[in-house]
Amino acid sequence: MKKLSALFLALLLLFGITAGCGQQNTSEPSENKSNQKTEETASQFPVKVKDGLGNEVTISEKPERIVSLIPSNTEIAYALGLGEQIVGVSDNDNYPEDVQNKEKVGGMEFNVEKIISLKPDLVLAHASSAHNSQEGLKQLKDAGINVFVVEDAQSFDKVYDSIQTIGKITGTSDKAEDIVAEMKTKLADIQEKGKTIPDDQKVSVFVEVNPAPQIYTTGKGTFMDEMLTIIGAKNAAGDQEGWPQMTEEAVVKLNPDVIVTTYGYYVDKAVDQVLARKGWENVSAVKNKRVYDVHSDLVSRPGPRLVEGVEELAKAIYPDVYKK
């Protein structure tokens, strides 16, 4: 028995030593892999990229402190895994929840002094508002801060470009490619379902992005118009360009099958207000009570959540097709 016990103890010790050696060997490649990835990221810099205004911007090193001046840029940055690097966001940022823990730097008129005090090495601006903040952006550049103006994307392809470009200037290109690939796959699946809708069953949709009395909608050359095409619907204002303002009489004349509002998060009972409009009683969408609200953030911010917006639109307009 003593011999057997001694043999058993020896085997246990041998196994322990072997296992210990195995663990040590497996940890070394992991450390090497981590170091290799860091070196690969560092080797991506410096990078030279043209921004949304056509200016060539050089980023010498991977940014460690980032300020975002618009919600769509912030959402892209978080999706790229840059939440810890974000030190400042706009007053309008509300997603993801962690933005509530970040310093606020103002809205359309940002606080230059506040941004400089945060010591960012990259400020993500946006072409949609850059023309109104040229002086402020110049002050940031004069302070030695890299300012990159992201293009005002008006199509899914341009949104993909924006994600990939932000990925490139932040050393997260691989993650950007993954995000874009996932968006394209989901969008393709939605589009396939849209193709099953016969032409004679495609509904006309009026998207109301701002309520009466100043009604604005989406026309050609916008990603919201592209969304309607993808899900197999027709844009009632498809002969218009960009984001046109329309009178109530003009909308009544269009007689859309469906009306979608995108402002229900800040206007109380948005759908009920449309249904109660005088003179709209005979509009098909009102008569058949086919008025829906979709959250603006999902259908207006050119970022990763746009596909969610397409899904929400699809389920509202064609529930029998997309809720299966």
mmCIF file of C-alpha atoms in Angstrom:
data_model
loop_
_atom_site.group_PDB
_atom_site.id
_atom_site.type_symbol
_atom_site.label_atom_id
_atom_site.label_comp_id
_atom_site.label_asym_id
_atom_site.label_seq_id
_atom_site.Cartn_x
_atom_site.Cartn_y
_atom_site.Cartn_z
ATOM 1 C CA MET A 1 0.000 0.000 0.000
ATOM 2 C CA LYS A 2 2.832 2.362 0.918
ATOM 3 C CA LYS A 3 4.439 1.702 -2.459
ATOM 4 C CA LEU A 4 1.158 2.407 -4.234
ATOM 5 C CA SER A 5 0.629 5.602 -2.227
ATOM 6 C CA ALA A 6 4.102 6.787 -3.027
ATOM 7 C CA LEU A 7 3.583 6.001 -6.712
ATOM 8 C CA PHE A 8 0.255 7.854 -6.720
ATOM 9 C CA LEU A 9 1.844 10.886 -5.043
ATOM 10 C CA ALA A 10 4.658 10.875 -7.568
ATOM 11 C CA LEU A 11 2.166 10.782 -10.448
ATOM 12 C CA LEU A 12 0.226 13.703 -8.940
ATOM 13 C CA LEU A 13 3.392 15.737 -8.581
ATOM 14 C CA LEU A 14 4.409 14.895 -12.145
ATOM 15 C CA PHE A 15 0.951 15.925 -13.430
ATOM 16 C CA GLY A 16 1.107 19.178 -11.455
ATOM 17 C CA ILE A 17 4.496 20.057 -12.865
ATOM 18 C CA THR A 18 3.353 19.207 -16.403
ATOM 19 C CA ALA A 19 0.157 21.231 -16.050
ATOM 20 C CA GLY A 20 2.121 24.134 -14.591
ATOM 21 C CA CYS A 21 4.502 24.033 -17.520
ATOM 22 C CA GLY A 22 1.537 23.885 -19.908
ATOM 23 C CA GLN A 23 -0.029 26.949 -18.338
ATOM 24 C CA GLN A 24 3.223 28.835 -18.494
ATOM 25 C CA ASN A 25 3.671 27.978 -22.144
ATOM 26 C CA THR A 26 0.137 29.053 -23.091
ATOM 27 C CA SER A 27 0.479 32.424 -21.345
ATOM 28 C CA GLU A 28 3.567 33.442 -23.269
ATOM 29 C CA PRO A 29 1.978 33.326 -26.742
ATOM 30 C CA SER A 30 -1.007 35.306 -25.350
ATOM 31 C CA GLU A 31 1.294 38.056 -24.089
ATOM 32 C CA ASN A 32 3.203 38.022 -27.344
ATOM 33 C CA LYS A 33 -0.056 38.264 -29.278
ATOM 34 C CA SER A 34 -1.161 41.253 -27.191
ATOM 35 C CA ASN A 35 2.156 43.012 -27.705
ATOM 36 C CA GLN A 36 2.056 42.215 -31.394
ATOM 37 C CA LYS A 37 -1.421 43.744 -31.711
ATOM 38 C CA THR A 38 -0.272 46.917 -29.934
ATOM 39 C CA GLU A 39 2.725 47.138 -32.256
ATOM 40 C CA GLU A 40 0.483 46.609 -35.295
ATOM 41 C CA THR A 41 -1.821 49.416 -34.161
ATOM 42 C CA ALA A 42 1.109 51.744 -33.604
ATOM 43 C CA SER A 43 2.474 50.906 -37.051
ATOM 44 C CA GLN A 44 -0.726 52.233 -38.628
ATOM 45 C CA PHE A 45 0.367 55.757 -37.740
ATOM 46 C CA PRO A 46 0.901 58.362 -38.948
ATOM 47 C CA VAL A 47 -2.149 58.365 -41.197
ATOM 48 C CA LYS A 48 -3.190 60.977 -43.738
ATOM 49 C CA VAL A 49 -6.882 61.232 -44.576
ATOM 50 C CA LYS A 50 -9.059 63.809 -46.316
ATOM 51 C CA ASP A 51 -11.888 64.981 -44.113
ATOM 52 C CA GLY A 52 -15.475 65.882 -45.015
ATOM 53 C CA LEU A 53 -14.410 69.351 -46.170
ATOM 54 C CA GLY A 54 -11.638 68.043 -48.408
ATOM 55 C CA ASN A 55 -8.828 69.033 -46.022
ATOM 56 C CA GLU A 56 -5.932 66.627 -45.615
ATOM 57 C CA VAL A 57 -5.515 65.744 -41.946
ATOM 58 C CA THR A 58 -2.467 63.945 -40.542
ATOM 59 C CA ILE A 59 -2.861 61.940 -37.330
ATOM 60 C CA SER A 60 0.621 61.203 -35.985
ATOM 61 C CA GLU A 61 -0.295 58.785 -33.174
ATOM 62 C CA LYS A 62 -3.254 56.737 -32.012
ATOM 63 C CA PRO A 63 -5.599 59.203 -30.249
ATOM 64 C CA GLU A 64 -5.925 58.661 -26.507
ATOM 65 C CA ARG A 65 -8.294 61.535 -25.688
ATOM 66 C CA ILE A 66 -11.213 62.250 -28.030
ATOM 67 C CA VAL A 67 -13.942 64.895 -28.034
ATOM 68 C CA SER A 68 -17.005 64.328 -30.224
ATOM 69 C CA LEU A 69 -19.125 67.294 -31.319
ATOM 70 C CA ILE A 70 -22.142 65.395 -32.655
ATOM 71 C CA PRO A 71 -24.090 62.290 -31.491
ATOM 72 C CA SER A 72 -23.534 60.231 -34.657
ATOM 73 C CA ASN A 73 -19.742 60.506 -34.291
ATOM 74 C CA THR A 74 -20.037 59.528 -30.642
ATOM 75 C CA GLU A 75 -22.107 56.446 -31.450
ATOM 76 C CA ILE A 76 -19.578 55.364 -34.058
ATOM 77 C CA ALA A 77 -16.688 55.879 -31.638
ATOM 78 C CA TYR A 78 -18.370 53.813 -28.928
ATOM 79 C CA ALA A 79 -19.172 51.045 -31.424
ATOM 80 C CA LEU A 80 -15.458 51.006 -32.272
ATOM 81 C CA GLY A 81 -14.651 50.372 -28.615
ATOM 82 C CA LEU A 82 -13.380 53.889 -27.923
ATOM 83 C CA GLY A 83 -15.620 54.669 -24.961
ATOM 84 C CA GLU A 84 -12.685 55.049 -22.557
ATOM 85 C CA GLN A 85 -10.940 57.435 -24.941
ATOM 86 C CA ILE A 86 -13.973 59.737 -25.181
ATOM 87 C CA VAL A 87 -13.472 62.637 -22.750
ATOM 88 C CA GLY A 88 -16.105 65.063 -24.062
ATOM 89 C CA VAL A 89 -19.393 64.956 -25.978
ATOM 90 C CA SER A 90 -22.057 67.378 -27.168
ATOM 91 C CA ASP A 91 -25.055 68.423 -25.069
ATOM 92 C CA ASN A 92 -27.251 66.453 -27.489
ATOM 93 C CA ASP A 93 -25.570 63.108 -26.885
ATOM 94 C CA ASN A 94 -27.798 60.487 -25.252
ATOM 95 C CA TYR A 95 -26.453 57.117 -26.446
ATOM 96 C CA PRO A 96 -24.981 54.928 -25.180
ATOM 97 C CA GLU A 97 -25.823 55.528 -21.527
ATOM 98 C CA ASP A 98 -22.150 56.045 -20.645
ATOM 99 C CA VAL A 99 -22.177 59.445 -22.405
ATOM 100 C CA GLN A 100 -23.930 60.801 -19.305
ATOM 101 C CA ASN A 101 -20.602 60.356 -17.514
ATOM 102 C CA LYS A 102 -18.688 62.449 -20.042
ATOM 103 C CA GLU A 103 -17.978 66.166 -19.971
ATOM 104 C CA LYS A 104 -20.451 68.208 -22.031
ATOM 105 C CA VAL A 105 -18.898 70.728 -24.413
ATOM 106 C CA GLY A 106 -21.989 72.494 -25.791
ATOM 107 C CA GLY A 107 -24.395 72.038 -28.674
ATOM 108 C CA MET A 108 -24.252 73.614 -32.125
ATOM 109 C CA GLU A 109 -22.164 76.355 -30.500
ATOM 110 C CA PHE A 110 -19.496 74.397 -28.653
ATOM 111 C CA ASN A 111 -17.351 75.731 -25.834
ATOM 112 C CA VAL A 112 -13.835 76.108 -27.245
ATOM 113 C CA GLU A 113 -12.220 76.796 -23.860
ATOM 114 C CA LYS A 114 -13.889 73.741 -22.319
ATOM 115 C CA ILE A 115 -12.690 71.510 -25.151
ATOM 116 C CA ILE A 116 -9.114 72.788 -24.887
ATOM 117 C CA SER A 117 -9.180 72.215 -21.104
ATOM 118 C CA LEU A 118 -9.969 68.524 -21.711
ATOM 119 C CA LYS A 119 -6.637 68.220 -23.579
ATOM 120 C CA PRO A 120 -7.917 66.072 -26.457
ATOM 121 C CA ASP A 121 -5.587 64.896 -29.190
ATOM 122 C CA LEU A 122 -8.532 64.465 -31.574
ATOM 123 C CA VAL A 123 -11.804 66.352 -32.038
ATOM 124 C CA LEU A 124 -14.438 64.706 -34.228
ATOM 125 C CA ALA A 125 -16.498 67.451 -35.885
ATOM 126 C CA HIS A 126 -19.157 67.073 -38.592
ATOM 127 C CA ALA A 127 -19.663 68.635 -42.012
ATOM 128 C CA SER A 128 -23.357 69.316 -41.332
ATOM 129 C CA SER A 129 -22.436 72.000 -38.808
ATOM 130 C CA ALA A 130 -18.828 72.856 -39.704
ATOM 131 C CA HIS A 131 -19.844 75.902 -41.770
ATOM 132 C CA ASN A 132 -21.414 77.446 -38.658
ATOM 133 C CA SER A 133 -18.392 76.810 -36.458
ATOM 134 C CA GLN A 134 -15.399 77.610 -38.643
ATOM 135 C CA GLU A 135 -13.910 80.068 -36.154
ATOM 136 C CA GLY A 136 -14.217 77.639 -33.246
ATOM 137 C CA LEU A 137 -12.658 74.796 -35.238
ATOM 138 C CA LYS A 138 -9.796 77.104 -36.246
ATOM 139 C CA GLN A 139 -9.175 77.971 -32.594
ATOM 140 C CA LEU A 140 -8.932 74.277 -31.770
ATOM 141 C CA LYS A 141 -6.478 73.701 -34.603
ATOM 142 C CA ASP A 142 -4.427 76.735 -33.500
ATOM 143 C CA ALA A 143 -4.258 75.156 -30.041
ATOM 144 C CA GLY A 144 -2.484 72.169 -31.613
ATOM 145 C CA ILE A 145 -5.470 69.814 -31.554
ATOM 146 C CA ASN A 146 -6.201 67.482 -34.454
ATOM 147 C CA VAL A 147 -9.660 68.340 -35.830
ATOM 148 C CA PHE A 148 -11.304 65.897 -38.197
ATOM 149 C CA VAL A 149 -14.557 66.880 -39.912
ATOM 150 C CA VAL A 150 -16.596 63.765 -40.698
ATOM 151 C CA GLU A 151 -18.536 63.814 -43.965
ATOM 152 C CA ASP A 152 -22.281 64.514 -43.834
ATOM 153 C CA ALA A 153 -23.326 61.049 -45.032
ATOM 154 C CA GLN A 154 -26.599 60.896 -46.960
ATOM 155 C CA SER A 155 -26.483 57.260 -48.052
ATOM 156 C CA PHE A 156 -25.601 53.940 -46.476
ATOM 157 C CA ASP A 157 -22.412 53.721 -48.529
ATOM 158 C CA LYS A 158 -21.323 57.093 -47.151
ATOM 159 C CA VAL A 159 -22.202 55.982 -43.618
ATOM 160 C CA TYR A 160 -19.962 52.954 -44.139
ATOM 161 C CA ASP A 161 -17.206 55.297 -45.340
ATOM 162 C CA SER A 162 -17.578 57.434 -42.210
ATOM 163 C CA ILE A 163 -17.283 54.418 -39.918
ATOM 164 C CA GLN A 164 -14.234 53.126 -41.771
ATOM 165 C CA THR A 165 -12.587 56.550 -41.801
ATOM 166 C CA ILE A 166 -13.080 57.088 -38.067
ATOM 167 C CA GLY A 167 -11.722 53.571 -37.604
ATOM 168 C CA LYS A 168 -8.642 54.461 -39.627
ATOM 169 C CA ILE A 169 -7.798 57.648 -37.739
ATOM 170 C CA THR A 170 -8.310 55.985 -34.339
ATOM 171 C CA GLY A 171 -6.421 52.749 -35.005
ATOM 172 C CA THR A 172 -9.562 50.610 -34.996
ATOM 173 C CA SER A 173 -9.821 49.713 -38.675
ATOM 174 C CA ASP A 174 -10.444 46.012 -38.057
ATOM 175 C CA LYS A 175 -13.375 46.745 -35.758
ATOM 176 C CA ALA A 176 -14.743 49.238 -38.297
ATOM 177 C CA GLU A 177 -14.673 46.584 -41.013
ATOM 178 C CA ASP A 178 -16.539 44.176 -38.732
ATOM 179 C CA ILE A 179 -19.240 46.765 -38.002
ATOM 180 C CA VAL A 180 -19.719 47.603 -41.673
ATOM 181 C CA ALA A 181 -19.853 43.937 -42.650
ATOM 182 C CA GLU A 182 -22.506 43.237 -40.012
ATOM 183 C CA MET A 183 -24.573 46.255 -41.119
ATOM 184 C CA LYS A 184 -24.415 45.147 -44.752
ATOM 185 C CA THR A 185 -25.494 41.601 -43.873
ATOM 186 C CA LYS A 186 -28.487 42.754 -41.835
ATOM 187 C CA LEU A 187 -29.496 45.285 -44.479
ATOM 188 C CA ALA A 188 -29.274 42.639 -47.213
ATOM 189 C CA ASP A 189 -31.600 40.369 -45.226
ATOM 190 C CA ILE A 190 -34.139 43.187 -44.882
ATOM 191 C CA GLN A 191 -33.860 44.014 -48.569
ATOM 192 C CA GLU A 192 -34.527 40.409 -49.564
ATOM 193 C CA LYS A 193 -37.824 40.528 -47.702
ATOM 194 C CA GLY A 194 -38.644 43.834 -49.355
ATOM 195 C CA LYS A 195 -38.221 42.255 -52.772
ATOM 196 C CA THR A 196 -41.044 39.836 -51.993
ATOM 197 C CA ILE A 197 -43.603 42.675 -51.880
ATOM 198 C CA PRO A 198 -45.449 42.931 -55.227
ATOM 199 C CA ASP A 199 -45.418 46.339 -56.928
ATOM 200 C CA ASP A 200 -49.199 46.683 -56.630
ATOM 201 C CA GLN A 201 -48.927 46.199 -52.844
ATOM 202 C CA LYS A 202 -46.155 48.722 -52.229
ATOM 203 C CA VAL A 203 -47.449 51.584 -50.102
ATOM 204 C CA SER A 204 -46.591 55.276 -50.414
ATOM 205 C CA VAL A 205 -45.081 56.680 -47.217
ATOM 206 C CA PHE A 206 -44.799 60.280 -46.092
ATOM 207 C CA VAL A 207 -42.070 60.720 -43.487
ATOM 208 C CA GLU A 208 -42.674 63.769 -41.315
ATOM 209 C CA VAL A 209 -39.408 64.760 -39.671
ATOM 210 C CA ASN A 210 -40.768 68.004 -38.235
ATOM 211 C CA PRO A 211 -44.375 68.702 -37.163
ATOM 212 C CA ALA A 212 -46.831 71.332 -38.345
ATOM 213 C CA PRO A 213 -46.841 74.206 -38.953
ATOM 214 C CA GLN A 214 -43.316 73.773 -40.384
ATOM 215 C CA ILE A 215 -43.531 70.293 -41.894
ATOM 216 C CA TYR A 216 -40.287 68.873 -43.249
ATOM 217 C CA THR A 217 -39.878 65.542 -44.993
ATOM 218 C CA THR A 218 -37.233 63.427 -46.685
ATOM 219 C CA GLY A 219 -36.661 63.469 -50.430
ATOM 220 C CA LYS A 220 -34.205 62.052 -52.928
ATOM 221 C CA GLY A 221 -30.545 61.837 -52.001
ATOM 222 C CA THR A 222 -31.074 60.983 -48.330
ATOM 223 C CA PHE A 223 -30.512 57.725 -46.480
ATOM 224 C CA MET A 224 -34.084 57.909 -45.172
ATOM 225 C CA ASP A 225 -35.344 57.787 -48.758
ATOM 226 C CA GLU A 226 -32.972 54.854 -49.293
ATOM 227 C CA MET A 227 -34.482 53.123 -46.257
ATOM 228 C CA LEU A 228 -37.965 53.246 -47.794
ATOM 229 C CA THR A 229 -36.679 51.740 -51.026
ATOM 230 C CA ILE A 230 -34.878 48.963 -49.139
ATOM 231 C CA ILE A 231 -38.028 47.847 -47.297
ATOM 232 C CA GLY A 232 -40.138 47.904 -50.465
ATOM 233 C CA ALA A 233 -42.043 51.154 -49.921
ATOM 234 C CA LYS A 234 -42.461 54.276 -52.039
ATOM 235 C CA ASN A 235 -41.483 57.716 -50.805
ATOM 236 C CA ALA A 236 -44.552 59.946 -51.223
ATOM 237 C CA ALA A 237 -42.194 62.921 -51.530
ATOM 238 C CA GLY A 238 -39.711 61.069 -53.716
ATOM 239 C CA ASP A 239 -39.808 63.769 -56.395
ATOM 240 C CA GLN A 240 -38.353 66.275 -53.920
ATOM 241 C CA GLU A 241 -34.645 66.760 -53.158
ATOM 242 C CA GLY A 242 -32.995 66.561 -49.756
ATOM 243 C CA TRP A 243 -35.085 67.675 -46.789
ATOM 244 C CA PRO A 244 -37.846 69.918 -48.224
ATOM 245 C CA GLN A 245 -40.434 71.900 -46.287
ATOM 246 C CA MET A 246 -44.022 71.179 -47.341
ATOM 247 C CA THR A 247 -47.386 72.787 -46.714
ATOM 248 C CA GLU A 248 -50.252 70.824 -45.198
ATOM 249 C CA GLU A 249 -52.173 71.226 -48.460
ATOM 250 C CA ALA A 250 -49.296 69.670 -50.409
ATOM 251 C CA VAL A 251 -49.199 66.654 -48.086
ATOM 252 C CA VAL A 252 -52.974 66.177 -48.329
ATOM 253 C CA LYS A 253 -52.646 66.236 -52.103
ATOM 254 C CA LEU A 254 -49.995 63.507 -51.967
ATOM 255 C CA ASN A 255 -52.540 61.318 -50.117
ATOM 256 C CA PRO A 256 -49.964 58.876 -48.662
ATOM 257 C CA ASP A 257 -50.984 55.381 -47.574
ATOM 258 C CA VAL A 258 -48.799 55.662 -44.473
ATOM 259 C CA ILE A 259 -47.447 58.590 -42.458
ATOM 260 C CA VAL A 260 -44.381 58.117 -40.265
ATOM 261 C CA THR A 261 -43.409 60.759 -37.716
ATOM 262 C CA THR A 262 -39.935 60.896 -36.195
ATOM 263 C CA TYR A 263 -40.445 63.386 -33.376
ATOM 264 C CA GLY A 264 -42.558 61.489 -30.863
ATOM 265 C CA TYR A 265 -39.763 61.577 -28.291
ATOM 266 C CA TYR A 266 -40.136 65.352 -27.868
ATOM 267 C CA VAL A 267 -43.692 66.083 -29.083
ATOM 268 C CA ASP A 268 -46.471 64.721 -26.903
ATOM 269 C CA LYS A 269 -48.839 62.310 -28.685
ATOM 270 C CA ALA A 270 -47.326 62.935 -32.130
ATOM 271 C CA VAL A 271 -49.465 60.287 -33.846
ATOM 272 C CA ASP A 272 -52.703 61.569 -32.292
ATOM 273 C CA GLN A 273 -51.894 65.097 -33.436
ATOM 274 C CA VAL A 274 -51.558 63.964 -37.047
ATOM 275 C CA LEU A 275 -54.773 61.937 -36.866
ATOM 276 C CA ALA A 276 -56.636 64.972 -35.510
ATOM 277 C CA ARG A 277 -55.536 67.504 -38.135
ATOM 278 C CA LYS A 278 -58.393 69.349 -39.756
ATOM 279 C CA GLY A 279 -58.668 68.753 -43.479
ATOM 280 C CA TRP A 280 -56.708 65.510 -43.306
ATOM 281 C CA GLU A 281 -59.738 63.288 -42.711
ATOM 282 C CA ASN A 282 -59.691 61.858 -46.239
ATOM 283 C CA VAL A 283 -55.964 61.221 -46.419
ATOM 284 C CA SER A 284 -55.598 57.438 -46.731
ATOM 285 C CA ALA A 285 -53.089 57.170 -43.873
ATOM 286 C CA VAL A 286 -55.382 59.109 -41.533
ATOM 287 C CA LYS A 287 -58.586 57.440 -42.672
ATOM 288 C CA ASN A 288 -57.071 53.984 -42.153
ATOM 289 C CA LYS A 289 -55.192 55.056 -39.017
ATOM 290 C CA ARG A 290 -51.863 54.107 -40.522
ATOM 291 C CA VAL A 291 -49.814 56.769 -38.746
ATOM 292 C CA TYR A 292 -46.772 55.574 -36.784
ATOM 293 C CA ASP A 293 -43.897 57.103 -34.882
ATOM 294 C CA VAL A 294 -40.289 55.918 -35.172
ATOM 295 C CA HIS A 295 -37.583 57.320 -32.925
ATOM 296 C CA SER A 296 -35.601 59.976 -34.749
ATOM 297 C CA ASP A 297 -32.232 58.824 -33.391
ATOM 298 C CA LEU A 298 -32.578 55.486 -35.193
ATOM 299 C CA VAL A 299 -33.424 56.932 -38.600
ATOM 300 C CA SER A 300 -31.523 60.210 -38.650
ATOM 301 C CA ARG A 301 -28.108 59.545 -37.102
ATOM 302 C CA PRO A 302 -25.624 58.291 -39.700
ATOM 303 C CA GLY A 303 -24.090 55.551 -37.617
ATOM 304 C CA PRO A 304 -24.261 51.858 -36.675
ATOM 305 C CA ARG A 305 -27.857 52.021 -35.389
ATOM 306 C CA LEU A 306 -29.296 53.025 -38.775
ATOM 307 C CA VAL A 307 -30.053 49.392 -39.534
ATOM 308 C CA GLU A 308 -32.195 49.288 -36.386
ATOM 309 C CA GLY A 309 -34.052 52.262 -37.823
ATOM 310 C CA VAL A 310 -34.694 50.389 -41.057
ATOM 311 C CA GLU A 311 -36.055 47.453 -39.060
ATOM 312 C CA GLU A 312 -38.385 49.736 -37.077
ATOM 313 C CA LEU A 313 -39.670 51.365 -40.258
ATOM 314 C CA ALA A 314 -40.190 47.979 -41.902
ATOM 315 C CA LYS A 315 -42.128 46.529 -38.967
ATOM 316 C CA ALA A 316 -44.354 49.603 -38.755
ATOM 317 C CA ILE A 317 -45.142 49.789 -42.480
ATOM 318 C CA TYR A 318 -45.243 46.085 -43.371
ATOM 319 C CA PRO A 319 -45.874 44.211 -40.094
ATOM 320 C CA ASP A 320 -47.053 41.061 -41.871
ATOM 321 C CA VAL A 321 -43.784 40.846 -43.802
ATOM 322 C CA TYR A 322 -41.217 41.917 -41.225
ATOM 323 C CA LYS A 323 -42.622 40.730 -37.907
ATOM 324 C CA LYS A 324 -42.499 37.084 -38.953
#
